[in-house]
Short mmCIF file of C-alpha atoms in Angstrom, two decimals:
data_model
loop_
_atom_site.label_atom_id
_atom_site.label_comp_id
_atom_site.label_asym_id
_atom_site.label_seq_id
_atom_site.Cartn_x
_atom_site.Cartn_y
_atom_site.Cartn_z
CA PRO A 9 -6.15 -71.82 -12.24
CA PRO A 10 -8.83 -69.42 -10.92
CA ILE A 11 -6.20 -67.14 -9.34
CA ALA A 12 -5.46 -65.24 -12.56
CA PRO A 13 -8.87 -63.56 -12.95
CA MET A 14 -8.82 -62.59 -9.26
CA ALA A 15 -5.38 -61.03 -9.58
CA ALA A 16 -6.42 -59.23 -12.76
CA ARG A 17 -9.53 -57.95 -11.00
CA ARG A 18 -7.40 -56.73 -8.08
CA SER A 19 -4.95 -54.89 -10.31
CA THR A 20 -7.86 -53.33 -12.23
CA ASP A 21 -9.40 -52.21 -8.93
CA GLU A 22 -6.12 -50.62 -7.94
CA MET A 23 -5.87 -48.88 -11.31
CA ARG A 24 -9.38 -47.49 -10.91
CA ASP A 25 -9.34 -46.52 -7.23
CA ARG A 26 -5.76 -45.62 -6.35
CA VAL A 27 -3.10 -43.21 -7.53
CA VAL A 28 0.12 -45.05 -6.69
CA LEU A 29 3.30 -43.19 -5.73
CA GLY A 30 6.39 -45.04 -6.90
CA GLU A 31 10.02 -44.24 -6.32
CA PHE A 32 10.39 -42.47 -9.66
CA GLY A 33 6.95 -41.24 -10.56
CA VAL A 34 3.23 -41.55 -10.04
CA ARG A 35 1.09 -44.28 -11.64
CA ASN A 36 -2.61 -44.32 -12.59
CA VAL A 37 -2.93 -40.56 -12.60
CA HIS A 38 -5.70 -40.40 -15.17
CA THR A 39 -9.32 -41.27 -14.56
CA THR A 40 -10.15 -44.45 -16.43
CA ASP A 41 -13.62 -45.27 -15.14
CA PHE A 42 -15.67 -44.42 -18.20
CA PRO A 43 -18.24 -46.80 -19.71
CA GLY A 44 -16.91 -49.83 -21.54
CA ASN A 45 -13.29 -49.26 -20.56
CA TYR A 46 -13.11 -52.42 -18.42
CA PRO A 47 -15.19 -55.52 -19.13
CA GLY A 48 -17.24 -56.54 -16.13
CA TYR A 49 -17.49 -53.04 -14.61
CA GLU A 50 -20.70 -51.04 -14.66
CA ASP A 51 -19.23 -47.61 -15.30
CA ALA A 52 -22.10 -45.76 -16.93
CA TRP A 53 -23.23 -42.71 -14.90
CA ASP A 54 -26.06 -43.59 -12.58
CA GLN A 55 -27.60 -41.03 -10.29
CA ARG A 56 -28.84 -43.47 -7.68
CA ARG A 57 -25.44 -45.12 -7.40
CA PHE A 58 -23.75 -41.71 -7.16
CA GLU A 59 -26.12 -40.60 -4.39
CA GLU A 60 -25.39 -43.77 -2.40
CA ALA A 61 -21.63 -43.38 -2.72
CA PHE A 62 -21.31 -39.61 -2.35
CA ARG A 63 -20.82 -38.05 1.07
CA VAL A 64 -19.40 -34.97 2.75
CA ASP A 65 -17.84 -35.24 6.21
CA VAL A 66 -16.85 -32.13 8.14
CA ILE A 67 -13.61 -32.90 9.95
CA ARG A 68 -12.67 -29.64 11.61
CA GLU A 69 -14.56 -26.38 11.77
CA GLU A 70 -13.13 -23.21 13.29
CA GLU A 71 -14.10 -19.58 13.02
CA ASP A 72 -12.18 -18.93 9.80
CA SER A 73 -11.12 -22.38 8.59
CA LEU A 74 -12.88 -25.55 7.61
CA GLU A 75 -11.61 -28.99 6.70
CA PHE A 76 -14.02 -31.44 5.13
CA ASP A 77 -13.95 -34.63 3.07
CA MET A 78 -15.81 -34.94 -0.19
CA VAL A 79 -16.01 -38.59 -1.19
CA GLY A 80 -17.27 -40.08 -4.42
CA ILE A 81 -16.70 -37.26 -6.92
CA ASP A 82 -14.45 -36.74 -9.90
CA ALA A 83 -11.40 -34.48 -9.95
CA ALA A 84 -13.14 -32.13 -12.38
CA ILE A 85 -15.95 -31.41 -9.91
CA ALA A 86 -13.58 -31.06 -6.95
CA ASN A 87 -11.50 -28.60 -8.95
CA ALA A 88 -14.61 -26.68 -10.00
CA PHE A 89 -15.43 -26.09 -6.31
CA ARG A 90 -11.88 -24.98 -5.58
CA ARG A 91 -11.80 -22.53 -8.48
CA ILE A 92 -15.25 -21.12 -7.75
CA LEU A 93 -14.18 -20.49 -4.14
CA LEU A 94 -11.07 -18.67 -5.30
CA ALA A 95 -12.48 -16.65 -8.15
CA GLU A 96 -16.27 -16.56 -8.32
CA VAL A 97 -17.78 -16.16 -4.85
CA PRO A 98 -18.37 -12.39 -4.58
CA THR A 99 -17.30 -10.07 -1.75
CA MET A 100 -17.20 -6.34 -1.06
CA ALA A 101 -13.88 -4.51 -1.39
CA VAL A 102 -12.63 -0.93 -1.79
CA GLU A 103 -12.76 -0.05 -5.49
CA LYS A 104 -12.52 3.76 -5.62
CA VAL A 105 -10.53 6.01 -3.31
CA PHE A 106 -11.19 9.75 -3.35
CA VAL A 107 -8.09 11.45 -1.95
CA TYR A 108 -8.88 14.85 -0.45
CA ASN A 109 -5.58 15.18 1.34
CA ASN A 110 -2.56 12.92 1.69
CA THR A 111 0.64 14.47 2.97
CA SER A 112 2.07 11.15 4.21
CA ILE A 113 5.02 9.57 2.41
CA VAL A 114 2.77 6.82 1.04
CA GLN A 115 1.85 7.77 -2.53
CA ASP A 116 -1.84 8.02 -3.42
CA GLU A 117 -1.75 4.97 -5.74
CA ILE A 118 0.01 2.79 -3.17
CA LEU A 119 -2.40 3.95 -0.46
CA ALA A 120 -5.40 3.14 -2.68
CA HIS A 121 -3.95 -0.29 -3.45
CA ARG A 122 -3.38 -1.02 0.26
CA LEU A 123 -6.91 0.05 1.13
CA GLY A 124 -8.29 -2.19 -1.62
CA LEU A 125 -6.68 -5.27 -0.08
CA ILE A 126 -8.23 -4.78 3.38
CA PRO A 127 -11.03 -7.35 3.84
CA ILE A 128 -14.32 -5.60 4.68
CA ARG A 129 -16.81 -7.36 6.94
CA ALA A 130 -19.97 -6.83 4.91
CA ASP A 131 -22.25 -9.57 3.66
CA PRO A 132 -22.03 -9.35 -0.16
CA ARG A 133 -25.46 -10.99 -0.48
CA LEU A 134 -27.04 -7.75 0.75
CA PHE A 135 -25.72 -5.77 -2.24
CA GLU A 136 -26.10 -5.66 -6.01
CA TYR A 137 -23.27 -5.45 -8.54
CA ARG A 138 -22.59 -1.92 -9.67
CA ASN A 139 -23.63 -1.29 -13.28
CA GLN A 140 -20.93 -0.77 -15.89
CA GLY A 141 -20.15 2.88 -16.35
CA ASP A 142 -21.81 4.00 -13.09
CA GLN A 143 -19.58 6.64 -11.55
CA GLU A 144 -21.81 7.45 -8.60
CA GLY A 145 -22.63 4.67 -6.16
CA THR A 146 -26.10 4.16 -4.71
CA GLU A 147 -27.20 2.62 -1.41
CA ILE A 148 -27.88 -0.78 -3.02
CA ASP A 149 -24.45 -1.30 -4.56
CA THR A 150 -21.91 0.78 -2.61
CA LEU A 151 -20.51 1.04 0.89
CA GLN A 152 -18.72 4.23 1.81
CA PHE A 153 -15.87 4.48 4.33
CA GLN A 154 -13.93 7.47 5.53
CA LEU A 155 -10.36 7.57 6.78
CA LYS A 156 -9.42 10.93 8.27
CA ILE A 157 -6.43 11.13 10.58
CA LYS A 158 -3.73 13.64 11.47
CA CYS A 159 -0.50 13.09 13.39
CA LYS A 160 0.42 15.45 16.26
CA ARG A 161 3.25 15.72 18.78
CA ASN A 162 2.62 14.65 22.32
CA PRO A 163 3.43 17.71 24.51
CA GLN A 164 3.68 15.48 27.61
CA ALA A 165 6.44 13.25 26.14
CA ALA A 166 9.72 12.96 28.05
CA LYS A 167 12.49 15.10 26.53
CA GLU A 168 15.01 12.26 26.06
CA SER A 169 12.48 9.77 24.69
CA SER A 170 13.02 8.37 21.19
CA ASP A 171 9.99 6.09 21.12
CA PRO A 172 7.51 7.23 18.43
CA ASP A 173 4.62 5.70 20.41
CA GLU A 174 5.40 8.15 23.21
CA LEU A 175 6.40 11.17 21.09
CA TYR A 176 3.42 11.28 18.70
CA PHE A 177 -0.34 10.81 18.65
CA ASN A 178 -1.94 8.93 15.71
CA HIS A 179 1.38 8.15 14.05
CA LYS A 180 0.19 4.67 13.05
CA VAL A 181 -2.80 4.53 10.72
CA TYR A 182 -4.71 1.30 11.28
CA SER A 183 -7.74 -0.22 9.58
CA LYS A 184 -9.72 0.51 12.77
CA HIS A 185 -9.56 4.20 11.80
CA MET A 186 -11.81 3.50 8.80
CA THR A 187 -15.38 4.49 9.62
CA TRP A 188 -18.55 3.59 7.75
CA VAL A 189 -20.43 6.55 6.25
CA PRO A 190 -24.01 5.50 5.37
CA LEU A 191 -25.17 6.37 1.87
CA GLY A 192 -28.79 7.32 1.16
CA ASN A 193 -31.13 5.28 3.34
CA GLN A 194 -28.56 2.69 4.44
CA THR A 195 -29.14 3.44 8.12
CA ASP A 196 -32.75 2.22 7.67
CA LEU A 197 -31.78 -0.62 5.31
CA PHE A 198 -29.17 -2.02 7.74
CA PRO A 199 -30.29 -0.93 11.22
CA ASP A 200 -28.02 -3.36 13.08
CA ALA A 201 -25.20 -3.44 10.50
CA ASN A 202 -21.64 -3.18 11.70
CA PHE A 203 -19.75 -2.62 8.46
CA ARG A 204 -16.04 -2.44 9.21
CA PRO A 205 -12.71 -4.04 8.28
CA VAL A 206 -12.43 -7.68 9.40
CA HIS A 207 -9.26 -6.89 11.39
CA ASP A 208 -8.74 -3.69 13.33
CA ASP A 209 -4.96 -3.88 13.47
CA ILE A 210 -3.94 -3.80 9.79
CA LEU A 211 -1.26 -1.13 9.49
CA ILE A 212 -1.99 1.16 6.54
CA ALA A 213 0.63 3.90 6.85
CA LEU A 214 3.01 5.65 9.26
CA LEU A 215 2.73 9.40 9.85
CA ARG A 216 4.90 12.08 11.44
CA PRO A 217 3.70 15.35 13.01
CA GLY A 218 1.91 17.60 10.52
CA GLN A 219 1.19 14.78 8.07
CA GLU A 220 -2.39 13.76 7.47
CA ILE A 221 -4.55 11.43 5.41
CA ASP A 222 -8.11 12.31 4.42
CA VAL A 223 -9.73 9.88 2.00
CA LEU A 224 -13.19 8.60 1.13
CA MET A 225 -13.57 5.03 -0.11
CA HIS A 226 -16.26 3.31 -2.14
CA CYS A 227 -16.60 -0.46 -1.70
CA VAL A 228 -18.33 -2.42 -4.44
CA LYS A 229 -19.24 -6.05 -5.00
CA GLY A 230 -16.91 -8.07 -7.22
CA ILE A 231 -15.34 -11.48 -7.82
CA GLY A 232 -11.79 -12.79 -7.59
CA LYS A 233 -11.62 -13.29 -11.37
CA ASP A 234 -11.77 -9.53 -11.68
CA HIS A 235 -9.20 -8.72 -8.97
CA ALA A 236 -7.65 -10.79 -6.20
CA LYS A 237 -8.91 -8.32 -3.57
CA PHE A 238 -12.43 -9.72 -4.10
CA SER A 239 -11.38 -13.30 -3.34
CA PRO A 240 -13.20 -14.47 -0.17
CA VAL A 241 -10.58 -17.07 0.79
CA ALA A 242 -6.99 -16.89 1.93
CA THR A 243 -6.54 -20.44 0.63
CA ALA A 244 -8.84 -23.08 -0.79
CA SER A 245 -7.16 -26.35 -1.66
CA TYR A 246 -7.72 -30.06 -1.72
CA ARG A 247 -5.58 -33.18 -1.53
CA LEU A 248 -6.32 -36.83 -2.04
CA LEU A 249 -6.61 -39.08 1.00
CA PRO A 250 -3.32 -40.94 1.60
CA ASP A 251 -3.45 -44.72 1.69
CA ILE A 252 -0.42 -46.59 3.08
CA THR A 253 -0.20 -50.37 2.98
CA LEU A 254 2.50 -52.50 4.62
CA LEU A 255 3.00 -55.47 2.30
CA GLN A 256 4.55 -57.68 4.98
CA PRO A 257 5.23 -57.47 8.73
CA ILE A 258 7.96 -54.96 9.62
CA GLU A 259 9.62 -55.56 12.98
CA ASP A 260 12.17 -54.21 15.47
CA GLU A 261 14.76 -51.80 14.03
CA ALA A 262 13.12 -51.77 10.62
CA ALA A 263 9.87 -50.71 12.32
CA GLU A 264 11.58 -47.77 14.03
CA THR A 265 13.24 -46.68 10.77
CA LEU A 266 9.85 -46.92 9.06
CA GLN A 267 8.22 -44.77 11.73
CA LYS A 268 10.82 -42.03 11.14
CA CYS A 269 10.10 -42.05 7.38
CA PHE A 270 6.57 -40.73 7.84
CA SER A 271 4.95 -37.73 9.49
CA PRO A 272 4.36 -38.05 13.26
CA GLY A 273 1.32 -40.16 14.10
CA VAL A 274 1.18 -42.10 10.83
CA ILE A 275 3.01 -45.27 11.92
CA GLU A 276 2.70 -46.64 15.44
CA ILE A 277 4.79 -49.39 16.96
CA GLN A 278 3.02 -52.12 18.90
CA ASN A 279 4.63 -54.62 21.24
CA ILE A 280 3.54 -58.12 20.21
CA ASN A 281 5.13 -61.08 22.06
CA GLY A 282 8.19 -59.01 22.88
CA LYS A 283 8.66 -57.88 19.29
CA LYS A 284 8.16 -54.33 18.05
CA VAL A 285 5.76 -54.44 15.12
CA ALA A 286 4.87 -51.45 12.92
CA ARG A 287 1.31 -50.72 11.84
CA VAL A 288 -0.36 -47.85 10.01
CA ALA A 289 -2.21 -45.82 12.66
CA ASN A 290 -3.45 -42.80 10.68
CA ALA A 291 -2.43 -42.45 7.03
CA ARG A 292 -4.37 -39.19 6.72
CA LEU A 293 -1.66 -37.27 8.57
CA ASP A 294 1.03 -38.10 6.04
CA THR A 295 2.53 -35.56 3.63
CA PHE A 296 4.13 -38.20 1.36
CA SER A 297 7.73 -37.08 1.47
CA ARG A 298 8.65 -40.50 -0.06
CA GLU A 299 11.46 -40.75 2.47
CA VAL A 300 10.81 -44.51 2.69
CA PHE A 301 12.20 -44.97 -0.85
CA ARG A 302 15.65 -43.98 0.34
CA HIS A 303 15.88 -47.13 2.45
CA GLU A 304 16.87 -50.12 0.36
CA GLY A 305 15.39 -52.64 2.80
CA LEU A 306 12.04 -50.88 3.21
CA LYS A 307 11.11 -49.47 -0.16
CA ASN A 308 9.62 -52.71 -1.50
CA LEU A 309 7.67 -53.46 1.68
CA VAL A 310 5.40 -50.40 1.57
CA ARG A 311 2.83 -49.27 -0.98
CA LEU A 312 2.10 -45.55 -1.02
CA ALA A 313 -1.12 -44.56 -2.74
CA ARG A 314 -3.86 -41.97 -2.69
CA VAL A 315 -7.57 -42.69 -2.87
CA ARG A 316 -8.70 -41.34 -6.19
CA ASN A 317 -12.19 -40.13 -5.26
CA HIS A 318 -11.64 -39.00 -1.66
CA TYR A 319 -10.85 -35.28 -1.52
CA ILE A 320 -9.75 -33.54 1.66
CA PHE A 321 -10.66 -29.87 1.23
CA SER A 322 -9.31 -27.11 3.38
CA VAL A 323 -10.93 -23.70 3.08
CA GLU A 324 -9.54 -20.74 4.96
CA SER A 325 -11.73 -17.65 4.85
CA THR A 326 -10.45 -14.07 4.97
CA GLY A 327 -13.12 -13.49 7.62
CA ILE A 328 -15.73 -11.79 5.44
CA LEU A 329 -18.03 -14.84 5.49
CA PRO A 330 -17.66 -18.06 7.50
CA PRO A 331 -16.06 -20.87 5.45
CA ASP A 332 -19.15 -23.12 5.55
CA VAL A 333 -21.21 -20.29 4.01
CA LEU A 334 -18.53 -19.86 1.33
CA VAL A 335 -18.73 -23.55 0.41
CA SER A 336 -22.53 -23.50 0.17
CA GLU A 337 -22.33 -20.31 -1.92
CA ALA A 338 -19.84 -22.05 -4.23
CA ILE A 339 -22.25 -24.97 -4.61
CA LYS A 340 -25.05 -22.54 -5.50
CA ILE A 341 -22.85 -20.88 -8.12
CA LEU A 342 -22.01 -24.26 -9.69
CA MET A 343 -25.73 -25.11 -9.72
CA GLY A 344 -26.41 -21.78 -11.42
CA LYS A 345 -23.81 -22.58 -14.09
CA CYS A 346 -25.46 -25.94 -14.73
CA GLN A 347 -28.92 -24.36 -15.03
CA ARG A 348 -27.54 -21.79 -17.43
CA PHE A 349 -25.92 -24.53 -19.51
CA LEU A 350 -29.13 -26.57 -19.60
CA SER A 351 -31.23 -23.59 -20.63
CA GLU A 352 -28.66 -22.80 -23.36
CA LEU A 353 -29.06 -26.39 -24.61
CA ASP A 354 -32.85 -26.02 -24.61
CA SER A 355 -32.79 -22.75 -26.51
CA VAL A 356 -30.39 -23.89 -29.25
CA PRO A 357 -32.39 -25.41 -32.14
CA MET A 358 -31.13 -28.90 -32.94
CA GLU A 359 -29.88 -29.46 -36.50
#
């Protein structure tokens, strides 16, 4: 009968396109679409076919976060983007702290570490990397900030008050107290620059009357591989697009139980001829808790899978650069790596 080849073709398609979540494990995890693996499939790499299938859809774009779909790529490429975003897109961060005076209870090393982790709003593309062994910074590779603050008593405070906000001036040191000190000709280089911390309200230290902090900071360009403070993203992650299939109609009470097994908005219940019938409204919203496998009557009626080549990226920037710029920078870095690899290949004499 001609059914067998069709069924075989269907199961091969599922193996190639879907990662299936079972009750006790995940099937088809590994990529199997390499040339000659399946008879009847044209799996050799073809640029034209890739260009037709590949697409990027921006789903949600906010000031500091971006969600987009990347469809038609391999896990290795998706992961390369994620890792480049985390560790290889450069930013500016505090690298050296010159402590002239610090009588607060925060030790110098801890203070320097805290200052290093404050994201600085400065476009890293305007600066060069500092050369190895350079102690002094120049205007092309260094940004200088000063933090100079002293805590005093408030003579007007009420006698019986115990609120530090009322009793003292400057007792909370915030990132807004950091001021940019131009180096060399930076005022001419960046006439409309507004170099400052991304957030004004990051608490750095607490002071009491008579205590003061006087430090000078040098920001340099670096990458997350070197230190996490240079990472331009708070998170950069991807997940595969969920794909939920109901294998037969699910009605009435079973439909309501099914709806409760998934995240809100995934399953909707329609009224058809007086019967409640479940249907998949939006599989994308699901988190795949596998709750449905706990119900004996439902677990064989639903197939949970993920689409193997459909990646949902979410990129959340620390605010130094907008997330869409970060993604395009990551793409440029990957392109640079490829060029470097190709030129290496060209320069190596073949045996």
